[in-house]
Amino acid sequence: MKVDLLLYNGTILTMDERSAVGNWVAAHGGKIIAVGSGGGWKEYLGSSREAVDLKGKTVLPGFYDSHVNLVQTGLNYLGLNLSDAACMDDLFAGVRHRASQLPAGQLIRGIAFDELKLREKRMPTRYELDEYAPNHPVWISRVDYHTSIVNTLALHLLNLPFNLEGIGRDERGLPNGQLTGRASAVVRSYFLGKVSDSERHEGVHKALIQAVENGITSMNAMEGGFTFHDRHAEFILENKELFPIDVTLFYQSVNVEKVISKGLPRIGGTIFLDGSFGSRTAALAEPYTDKPETNGSLYFSQEELNSFILEAHQRHLQIALHAIGSRAIEQALNAYEYAQAAVPRMDHRHRIEHFELPSEQHISRAKALGVILSVQPSYEFYWGGQGKMYETRLGSVRSARTNPLKKYCSAGITVAGGSDSDLTPMKPMLGIHSAVNHPTPEYALNVPEALRLFTINGARAVFEENLKGSIETGKTADLVILEDNPLAVDPSCIKDISVAATVKEGTLLFMK
């Protein structure tokens, strides 16, 4: 029998309901036609268009990344990357260098800035940025997208209302260039609206190459809305059939009619109910440890949210909401309960993105509702644990309670894994590593649980479990080949396992 692709002499972790393990898999016409153990592969060897001796390597279903800001990730490949800045002088040198490369008046867009990495542990002011780029508008986005820093020229272009929420001020009451909340959203909308589609094409192309090289064959793209730009969503809609991997769009809008008119079965993604821990805008029950005058913000009233959720729920859309702090999680669950009580729906698979600081009751209510939790384990790798950002913002007690992944899985909740790229990299192996090596040991997952986050659970999170997410006959032949078996290596080394090849619908997209 002819086949397009045969992989043999390896370890095939199928991720099916039986957790079956094989040593070969064959694909034809974009589908898996056989998978097994033993010598059954030999009957396909002579008739295979492409046969790969795995030489002991491990094959998994192609990875899902269940939360990617795809267009933003792509654009950030084109921006001034400030992730390695260790002090103010590093930041200023980067701005000055970029200004020397651009014609006067062209925007300098800084990305991935994190003031907690700086020796000074603070953000620059607009006056400081003016000194190094007096003839260019400067917009710097904090790594979490929830804070923007601009210089005076950019501030003049924006013409923000004086009393707009989120404008930071100096001792004279004048804007200091540091913007959060709605003010930051206005900044982002303004400057992202100036981006050309050619820039989007260039950036997204780079981002998808990175995704493929990290074993991703399916992703959920969170595009449009409050902190990004609707043109991003439209761009994905217009181009997704041209992409090398499957990109499922979550249109971040509260306009139900608009989303339905585009034939989309889901709405939301990063519809912000609150902000982030890093910008101190996630809505907490108690004040921030390092800024006790605030406990974050809610961006909707409960009545506003209930109205939107009920409308989308009645129209049979799948809904996804961003909720990080406990007050936002409470609000999201309230709204889902309100809609489900009014119009009961089986298997709606509504989602909460992040769900970082829930109570025990929140976890129980999420399970009862059938809500899917879309989590980002790599947050804990970068910001969890002693002396890191979560502890700085939340204190030692609360930071030891963030992202209790084991509790979610033990409760029987479907948990899907993502990166929230480019907050953290599109590297599922890092996400799996982070889930297994959670800094709070009782919240750590075992390796099979962590693998499910980025395979079969990712498929379930978008109603694709009958098509993808496991290696079974009849399913799409989306596969990733790993150099080592994550079930066999020391758990502390999972992140070091490299991707040897990525297969989409039986075709090798990437091979080392």
Coordinates of C-alpha atoms in Angstrom, one line a residue:
M1 CA 0.0 0.0 0.0
K2 CA 1.3 3.4 -1.0
V3 CA 1.9 6.0 1.8
D4 CA 3.1 9.6 1.7
L5 CA 5.1 9.4 4.9
L6 CA 6.4 6.6 7.1
L7 CA 8.1 7.2 10.5
Y8 CA 9.5 4.1 12.1
N9 CA 12.0 2.9 14.6
G10 CA 11.1 5.4 17.3
T11 CA 8.7 6.0 20.2
I12 CA 5.2 7.1 19.2
L13 CA 3.4 8.7 22.1
T14 CA -0.1 8.7 20.7
M15 CA -1.8 10.7 23.5
D16 CA -5.0 8.7 22.9
E17 CA -7.4 7.7 25.7
R18 CA -5.3 4.6 26.4
S19 CA -2.0 6.5 26.3
A20 CA -0.9 3.9 23.8
V21 CA 2.8 3.8 22.7
G22 CA 3.9 2.6 19.3
N23 CA 7.1 2.5 17.3
W24 CA 5.8 3.6 13.8
V25 CA 3.2 5.7 12.1
A26 CA 2.2 6.0 8.5
A27 CA 0.3 8.8 6.8
H28 CA -1.4 9.3 3.4
G29 CA -3.5 12.0 1.9
G30 CA -2.9 14.2 5.0
K31 CA -4.3 11.6 7.4
I32 CA -2.9 9.0 9.7
I33 CA -3.6 5.6 8.1
A34 CA -1.8 3.3 10.6
V35 CA 0.1 3.4 13.8
G36 CA 1.5 0.4 15.6
S37 CA 4.3 -1.4 17.5
G38 CA 6.4 -4.1 16.2
G39 CA 7.4 -4.7 12.6
G40 CA 4.2 -3.7 10.8
W41 CA 5.9 -0.7 9.3
K42 CA 7.9 -3.0 6.9
E43 CA 4.9 -3.5 4.6
Y44 CA 4.9 0.3 3.9
L45 CA 8.6 0.8 3.6
G46 CA 9.0 0.1 -0.1
S47 CA 6.0 2.1 -1.2
S48 CA 6.5 5.2 0.9
R49 CA 7.1 8.5 -0.8
E50 CA 9.1 9.5 2.2
A51 CA 10.4 7.2 4.9
V52 CA 12.2 8.4 8.0
D53 CA 14.2 6.2 10.3
L54 CA 13.6 7.9 13.7
K55 CA 16.6 6.2 15.2
G56 CA 15.0 6.2 18.6
K57 CA 13.5 9.7 18.5
T58 CA 10.1 10.4 19.9
V59 CA 6.9 11.4 18.0
L60 CA 4.0 13.3 19.5
P61 CA 0.9 14.9 18.0
G62 CA 1.7 18.3 16.6
F63 CA 1.6 20.8 19.3
Y64 CA -1.2 23.3 19.9
D65 CA -0.4 26.8 21.2
S66 CA -3.8 27.8 22.6
H67 CA -3.1 31.5 23.1
V68 CA -1.0 33.5 20.7
N69 CA -1.1 37.2 19.9
L70 CA 0.1 36.3 16.4
V71 CA 0.2 39.6 14.6
Q72 CA 1.7 41.3 17.6
T73 CA 4.3 38.6 17.9
G74 CA 5.1 39.1 14.2
L75 CA 5.3 42.9 14.5
N76 CA 7.6 42.5 17.5
Y77 CA 10.2 40.9 15.3
L78 CA 10.4 44.2 13.6
G79 CA 10.5 46.4 16.7
L80 CA 13.3 47.5 19.1
N81 CA 13.7 44.5 21.4
L82 CA 14.4 45.7 24.9
S83 CA 14.2 42.3 26.6
D84 CA 17.9 42.3 27.4
A85 CA 18.1 45.8 28.8
A86 CA 19.8 45.5 32.2
C87 CA 19.8 49.2 33.1
M88 CA 18.5 52.5 31.9
D89 CA 21.6 53.2 29.9
D90 CA 21.0 50.0 27.9
L91 CA 17.5 51.2 27.1
F92 CA 18.6 54.7 26.2
A93 CA 21.4 53.4 24.0
G94 CA 18.9 51.2 22.1
V95 CA 16.5 54.2 21.6
R96 CA 19.4 56.4 20.4
H97 CA 20.7 53.8 18.0
R98 CA 17.3 53.2 16.5
A99 CA 16.8 56.9 16.1
S100 CA 20.1 57.1 14.2
Q101 CA 18.7 54.5 11.7
L102 CA 15.3 56.1 11.0
P103 CA 14.3 59.3 9.3
A104 CA 13.0 62.1 11.6
G105 CA 9.4 61.7 12.5
Q106 CA 9.3 57.9 12.1
L107 CA 8.1 55.9 15.1
I108 CA 10.5 54.1 17.3
R109 CA 8.6 51.1 18.7
G110 CA 10.2 49.4 21.7
I111 CA 9.0 46.0 22.8
A112 CA 9.4 43.4 25.6
F113 CA 10.4 46.0 28.1
D114 CA 10.5 44.9 31.8
E115 CA 11.5 47.4 34.4
L116 CA 12.1 44.7 36.9
K117 CA 15.1 43.5 34.9
L118 CA 16.7 46.9 35.2
R119 CA 19.2 47.8 37.9
E120 CA 17.1 50.9 38.6
K121 CA 13.8 48.9 38.9
R122 CA 11.8 51.8 37.3
M123 CA 10.4 53.0 34.1
P124 CA 11.8 55.9 32.0
T125 CA 9.9 59.2 31.8
R126 CA 9.0 61.0 28.6
Y127 CA 11.6 63.6 29.4
E128 CA 14.4 61.0 29.5
L129 CA 13.2 59.5 26.2
D130 CA 13.1 63.0 24.6
E131 CA 16.8 63.4 25.3
Y132 CA 17.7 60.3 23.2
A133 CA 15.1 60.7 20.4
P134 CA 14.0 64.3 20.2
N135 CA 12.9 64.1 16.6
H136 CA 11.1 60.7 16.7
P137 CA 7.9 59.6 18.4
V138 CA 8.8 56.8 20.8
W139 CA 6.4 54.2 22.1
I140 CA 7.7 51.5 24.4
S141 CA 5.4 48.6 25.3
R142 CA 5.9 46.7 28.6
V143 CA 6.3 43.0 28.2
D144 CA 2.7 42.3 29.3
Y145 CA 1.2 44.9 26.9
H146 CA -0.6 46.6 29.8
T147 CA 1.7 49.6 30.2
S148 CA 3.0 52.0 27.5
I149 CA 5.7 54.6 27.8
V150 CA 5.9 57.4 25.3
N151 CA 8.0 60.5 24.7
T152 CA 6.7 64.1 24.3
L153 CA 6.5 63.9 20.5
A154 CA 4.4 60.8 20.7
L155 CA 2.2 62.3 23.5
H156 CA 1.5 65.3 21.3
L157 CA 0.5 63.0 18.3
L158 CA -1.9 61.1 20.6
N159 CA -3.6 64.2 22.0
L160 CA -5.1 62.2 24.9
P161 CA -7.9 63.7 26.9
F162 CA -6.4 65.2 30.1
N163 CA -8.6 63.2 32.5
L164 CA -8.3 59.8 30.6
E165 CA -7.9 57.0 33.1
G166 CA -4.4 55.6 33.3
I167 CA -2.3 58.7 32.6
G168 CA 0.7 58.8 34.9
R169 CA 1.7 62.2 36.2
D170 CA 4.8 63.9 37.6
E171 CA 5.0 66.0 40.7
R172 CA 3.6 69.0 38.8
G173 CA 0.5 67.0 37.6
L174 CA 1.7 66.8 34.0
P175 CA 1.8 63.5 32.0
N176 CA 5.1 61.7 32.6
G177 CA 4.7 59.5 29.6
Q178 CA 3.8 56.3 31.6
L179 CA 0.4 55.0 30.6
T180 CA -1.7 52.1 31.8
G181 CA -5.3 50.9 31.4
R182 CA -7.5 52.8 29.0
A183 CA -4.8 55.3 28.3
S184 CA -2.4 52.6 27.2
A185 CA -5.1 51.0 25.1
V186 CA -5.6 54.3 23.2
V187 CA -1.9 54.5 22.6
R188 CA -1.7 50.9 21.2
S189 CA -4.8 51.4 19.0
Y190 CA -3.4 54.6 17.6
F191 CA 0.1 53.3 16.7
L192 CA -1.0 49.8 15.7
G193 CA -3.5 51.5 13.3
K194 CA -0.5 53.0 11.5
V195 CA 1.0 49.6 10.7
S196 CA 0.8 48.5 7.1
D197 CA -0.3 45.1 5.9
S198 CA 3.1 44.6 4.3
E199 CA 4.6 44.9 7.8
R200 CA 2.0 42.4 9.1
H201 CA 2.9 40.0 6.3
E202 CA 6.6 40.2 7.1
G203 CA 6.2 39.9 10.8
V204 CA 3.6 37.0 10.7
H205 CA 5.8 35.1 8.3
K206 CA 8.7 35.3 10.7
A207 CA 6.5 34.3 13.6
L208 CA 5.0 31.2 11.8
I209 CA 8.5 30.0 10.9
Q210 CA 9.4 30.1 14.6
A211 CA 6.1 28.3 15.5
V212 CA 6.9 25.5 13.0
E213 CA 10.4 25.1 14.2
N214 CA 9.1 24.6 17.7
G215 CA 6.7 21.9 16.7
I216 CA 3.5 23.9 16.5
T217 CA 0.9 22.8 13.9
S218 CA -2.2 24.5 15.3
M219 CA -2.6 27.8 17.2
N220 CA -5.3 30.0 18.5
A221 CA -4.7 33.6 17.4
M222 CA -6.1 36.2 19.8
E223 CA -6.6 39.3 17.5
G224 CA -8.3 42.7 17.5
G225 CA -9.9 44.6 20.3
F226 CA -9.1 46.7 23.3
T227 CA -5.3 46.4 23.5
F228 CA -4.5 45.4 19.9
H229 CA -6.3 46.4 16.7
D230 CA -9.2 45.1 14.7
R231 CA -7.1 45.2 11.5
H232 CA -5.0 42.4 13.0
A233 CA -8.1 40.1 13.2
E234 CA -9.1 41.1 9.6
F235 CA -5.6 40.3 8.4
I236 CA -5.8 36.8 9.9
L237 CA -9.2 36.2 8.4
E238 CA -8.0 37.2 4.9
N239 CA -4.8 35.3 5.0
K240 CA -5.2 32.2 7.2
E241 CA -5.7 29.8 4.3
L242 CA -2.2 30.8 3.1
F243 CA -0.5 30.0 6.4
P244 CA 1.5 26.7 6.7
I245 CA -0.2 25.7 9.9
D246 CA -3.8 25.9 11.2
V247 CA -4.7 29.2 12.8
T248 CA -8.0 29.5 14.7
L249 CA -9.1 33.1 15.1
F250 CA -10.6 34.4 18.3
Y251 CA -11.9 37.8 17.3
Q252 CA -11.5 40.1 20.3
S253 CA -14.7 42.1 20.1
V254 CA -17.9 42.5 22.1
N255 CA -19.8 43.2 18.9
V256 CA -21.7 39.9 18.5
E257 CA -23.3 40.8 15.3
K258 CA -20.0 41.7 13.7
V259 CA -18.4 38.4 14.6
I260 CA -21.4 36.3 13.4
S261 CA -21.5 38.2 10.2
K262 CA -18.0 37.0 9.5
G263 CA -19.1 33.4 9.9
L264 CA -17.0 32.8 13.0
P265 CA -18.1 30.3 15.7
R266 CA -16.3 32.0 18.6
I267 CA -15.8 35.4 20.1
G268 CA -13.3 36.9 22.5
G269 CA -9.9 35.6 23.5
T270 CA -8.2 38.5 25.2
I271 CA -11.4 40.4 26.1
F272 CA -9.8 42.1 29.1
L273 CA -11.8 41.9 32.3
D274 CA -8.7 43.1 34.1
G275 CA -5.0 43.7 33.4
S276 CA -1.8 42.0 34.6
F277 CA 0.2 41.5 37.7
G278 CA 3.3 43.2 36.1
S279 CA 1.4 46.4 35.5
R280 CA -0.5 46.1 38.8
T281 CA -3.8 46.2 36.9
A282 CA -5.0 42.6 37.5
A283 CA -8.0 42.9 39.8
L284 CA -7.1 41.4 43.2
A285 CA -9.1 41.0 46.3
E286 CA -6.4 42.6 48.4
P287 CA -3.9 45.4 47.5
Y288 CA -0.6 44.9 45.7
T289 CA 2.2 44.2 48.1
D290 CA 4.6 46.7 46.5
K291 CA 1.9 49.4 45.8
P292 CA -0.8 49.1 48.5
E293 CA -2.8 52.0 47.2
T294 CA -4.2 49.8 44.4
N295 CA -5.7 46.4 44.0
G296 CA -6.0 46.6 40.2
S297 CA -9.0 47.4 38.0
L298 CA -12.0 45.8 36.4
Y299 CA -12.7 47.0 32.9
F300 CA -16.4 46.0 32.8
S301 CA -19.3 46.3 35.3
Q302 CA -21.0 43.0 36.1
E303 CA -24.1 44.2 34.3
E304 CA -22.2 45.1 31.1
L305 CA -20.4 41.7 31.1
N306 CA -23.6 39.8 31.8
S307 CA -25.3 41.4 28.9
F308 CA -22.5 40.7 26.4
I309 CA -22.0 37.1 27.6
L310 CA -25.8 36.3 27.4
E311 CA -26.0 37.7 23.9
A312 CA -23.0 35.7 22.7
H313 CA -24.2 32.6 24.5
Q314 CA -27.7 32.8 23.1
R315 CA -26.2 33.0 19.6
H316 CA -24.3 29.7 20.3
L317 CA -20.8 31.3 20.1
Q318 CA -17.9 29.9 22.1
I319 CA -16.7 32.7 24.3
A320 CA -13.2 33.4 25.8
L321 CA -12.4 36.0 28.4
H322 CA -9.1 37.3 29.9
A323 CA -9.2 37.1 33.7
I324 CA -6.1 37.0 35.9
G325 CA -6.9 38.3 39.3
S326 CA -9.5 36.9 41.7
R327 CA -12.0 39.7 41.2
A328 CA -11.9 39.3 37.4
I329 CA -12.3 35.5 37.7
E330 CA -15.3 36.0 40.0
Q331 CA -16.8 38.3 37.4
A332 CA -16.2 35.9 34.5
L333 CA -17.8 33.0 36.4
N334 CA -20.7 35.1 37.4
A335 CA -21.4 36.0 33.8
Y336 CA -21.1 32.5 32.6
E337 CA -23.4 31.3 35.3
Y338 CA -25.9 34.0 34.5
A339 CA -26.0 33.0 30.8
Q340 CA -26.2 29.3 31.5
A341 CA -29.1 29.8 33.9
A342 CA -31.0 31.9 31.4
V343 CA -30.3 29.6 28.4
P344 CA -28.8 26.2 29.3
R345 CA -26.4 24.9 26.7
M346 CA -24.6 21.6 26.7
D347 CA -20.9 21.5 25.8
H348 CA -20.5 25.2 25.2
R349 CA -16.8 25.1 26.0
H350 CA -16.6 28.7 27.1
R351 CA -13.1 29.6 28.2
I352 CA -11.2 31.7 30.7
E353 CA -7.8 32.7 29.6
H354 CA -5.1 32.8 32.3
F355 CA -7.1 32.1 35.5
E356 CA -4.0 32.8 37.5
L357 CA -5.2 33.5 41.1
P358 CA -8.4 31.7 41.8
S359 CA -10.0 30.6 45.0
E360 CA -10.9 26.9 45.7
Q361 CA -14.5 27.9 45.1
H362 CA -13.6 29.4 41.7
I363 CA -12.1 26.1 40.6
S364 CA -15.2 24.2 41.7
R365 CA -17.5 26.6 39.9
A366 CA -15.4 26.4 36.7
K367 CA -15.7 22.6 36.8
A368 CA -19.4 22.8 37.4
L369 CA -19.9 25.1 34.4
G370 CA -17.8 23.1 32.0
V371 CA -15.4 26.0 31.5
I372 CA -12.1 25.3 29.7
L373 CA -9.1 26.9 31.3
S374 CA -6.5 28.3 28.8
V375 CA -3.3 28.6 30.8
Q376 CA 0.3 29.7 30.2
P377 CA 2.7 27.6 32.3
S378 CA 5.8 29.5 31.2
Y379 CA 4.6 32.4 33.3
E380 CA 5.8 30.5 36.3
F381 CA 9.2 29.9 34.6
Y382 CA 9.7 33.6 34.1
W383 CA 7.9 35.2 36.9
G384 CA 7.0 32.6 39.6
G385 CA 9.1 31.5 42.5
Q386 CA 11.2 33.3 45.1
G387 CA 12.5 36.8 44.3
K388 CA 10.7 37.0 41.0
M389 CA 7.9 39.4 39.8
Y390 CA 5.0 37.5 41.3
E391 CA 6.5 37.6 44.7
T392 CA 7.4 41.3 44.3
R393 CA 3.9 42.3 43.3
L394 CA 1.8 39.8 45.4
G395 CA 4.0 38.9 48.3
S396 CA 5.2 35.4 49.3
V397 CA 1.8 34.1 50.4
R398 CA -0.2 35.0 47.3
S399 CA 2.6 34.3 44.8
A400 CA 2.8 30.7 46.2
R401 CA -0.9 30.3 45.0
T402 CA -0.6 31.4 41.4
N403 CA -1.4 29.0 38.5
P404 CA -2.4 25.9 40.6
L405 CA -2.3 23.7 37.5
K406 CA -2.5 20.4 39.5
K407 CA -5.7 21.6 41.2
Y408 CA -7.3 22.3 37.8
C409 CA -6.5 18.9 36.4
S410 CA -7.4 17.1 39.6
A411 CA -10.8 18.8 39.5
G412 CA -11.4 17.3 36.1
I413 CA -11.3 20.6 34.2
T414 CA -10.0 20.6 30.6
V415 CA -6.8 22.6 30.7
A416 CA -5.2 23.8 27.5
G417 CA -1.7 25.2 27.3
G418 CA -0.4 28.3 25.4
S419 CA 2.4 30.8 25.4
D420 CA 0.6 34.1 25.2
S421 CA 3.4 35.0 22.8
D422 CA 5.2 37.1 22.7
L423 CA 4.9 37.5 26.5
T424 CA 6.6 34.1 26.6
P425 CA 8.1 32.3 23.5
M426 CA 6.1 30.0 21.3
K427 CA 7.9 27.0 22.7
P428 CA 5.6 24.2 23.9
M429 CA 8.5 22.2 25.3
L430 CA 9.2 25.2 27.6
G431 CA 5.5 25.2 28.6
I432 CA 5.6 21.5 29.3
H433 CA 8.8 21.9 31.3
S434 CA 7.2 24.8 33.3
A435 CA 4.1 22.8 34.1
V436 CA 6.2 19.9 35.4
N437 CA 8.6 22.1 37.3
H438 CA 6.1 24.5 38.9
P439 CA 7.9 26.5 41.7
T440 CA 5.1 25.4 44.0
P441 CA 5.6 21.7 43.9
E442 CA 2.1 20.7 44.8
Y443 CA 0.8 22.5 41.7
A444 CA 3.2 20.7 39.3
L445 CA 1.8 18.3 36.7
N446 CA 3.2 15.0 35.9
V447 CA 4.7 14.7 32.4
P448 CA 1.7 13.0 30.7
E449 CA -0.6 15.7 32.1
A450 CA 1.6 18.4 30.9
L451 CA 1.8 16.9 27.4
R452 CA -2.0 16.8 27.2
L453 CA -2.1 20.6 27.7
F454 CA -0.3 21.1 24.4
T455 CA -1.9 18.2 22.4
I456 CA -5.3 16.7 22.9
N457 CA -6.5 19.3 25.4
G458 CA -5.6 22.1 22.9
A459 CA -7.7 20.3 20.4
R460 CA -10.7 20.0 22.8
A461 CA -10.4 23.7 23.6
V462 CA -11.6 24.5 20.0
F463 CA -13.8 21.4 19.3
E464 CA -11.1 19.6 17.2
E465 CA -10.4 16.5 19.3
N466 CA -12.0 14.3 16.7
L467 CA -9.6 15.7 14.0
K468 CA -6.3 16.3 15.8
G469 CA -4.5 16.3 19.1
S470 CA -3.7 12.5 19.2
I471 CA -2.0 10.0 16.9
E472 CA -4.9 7.8 15.8
T473 CA -6.0 6.3 12.5
G474 CA -8.2 8.7 10.6
K475 CA -6.9 11.9 12.3
T476 CA -4.9 14.6 10.6
A477 CA -1.3 13.7 10.3
D478 CA 0.1 16.6 12.4
L479 CA 3.2 15.4 14.2
V480 CA 6.2 16.6 16.0
I481 CA 9.5 14.6 16.2
L482 CA 11.5 15.3 19.4
E483 CA 15.2 14.4 19.9
D484 CA 14.4 12.9 23.3
N485 CA 11.5 11.3 25.1
P486 CA 10.0 13.7 27.7
L487 CA 8.8 10.7 29.7
A488 CA 12.3 9.4 30.0
V489 CA 14.6 12.4 30.6
D490 CA 15.2 14.1 34.0
P491 CA 12.2 16.5 34.4
S492 CA 14.5 19.4 35.0
C493 CA 15.8 18.9 31.4
I494 CA 12.5 18.8 29.5
K495 CA 13.0 22.4 28.3
D496 CA 16.3 21.3 26.6
I497 CA 14.6 18.7 24.4
S498 CA 14.8 20.0 20.8
V499 CA 12.4 19.6 18.0
A500 CA 13.9 17.5 15.2
A501 CA 11.0 17.8 12.7
T502 CA 7.5 19.1 12.3
V503 CA 4.9 17.4 10.1
K504 CA 1.7 19.1 8.9
E505 CA -0.9 16.9 7.2
G506 CA 1.8 14.3 6.4
T507 CA 4.2 16.8 4.9
L508 CA 7.5 17.7 6.5
L509 CA 7.5 21.4 7.1
F510 CA 10.7 21.5 9.1
M511 CA 13.6 19.1 9.7
K512 CA 16.9 19.8 11.3

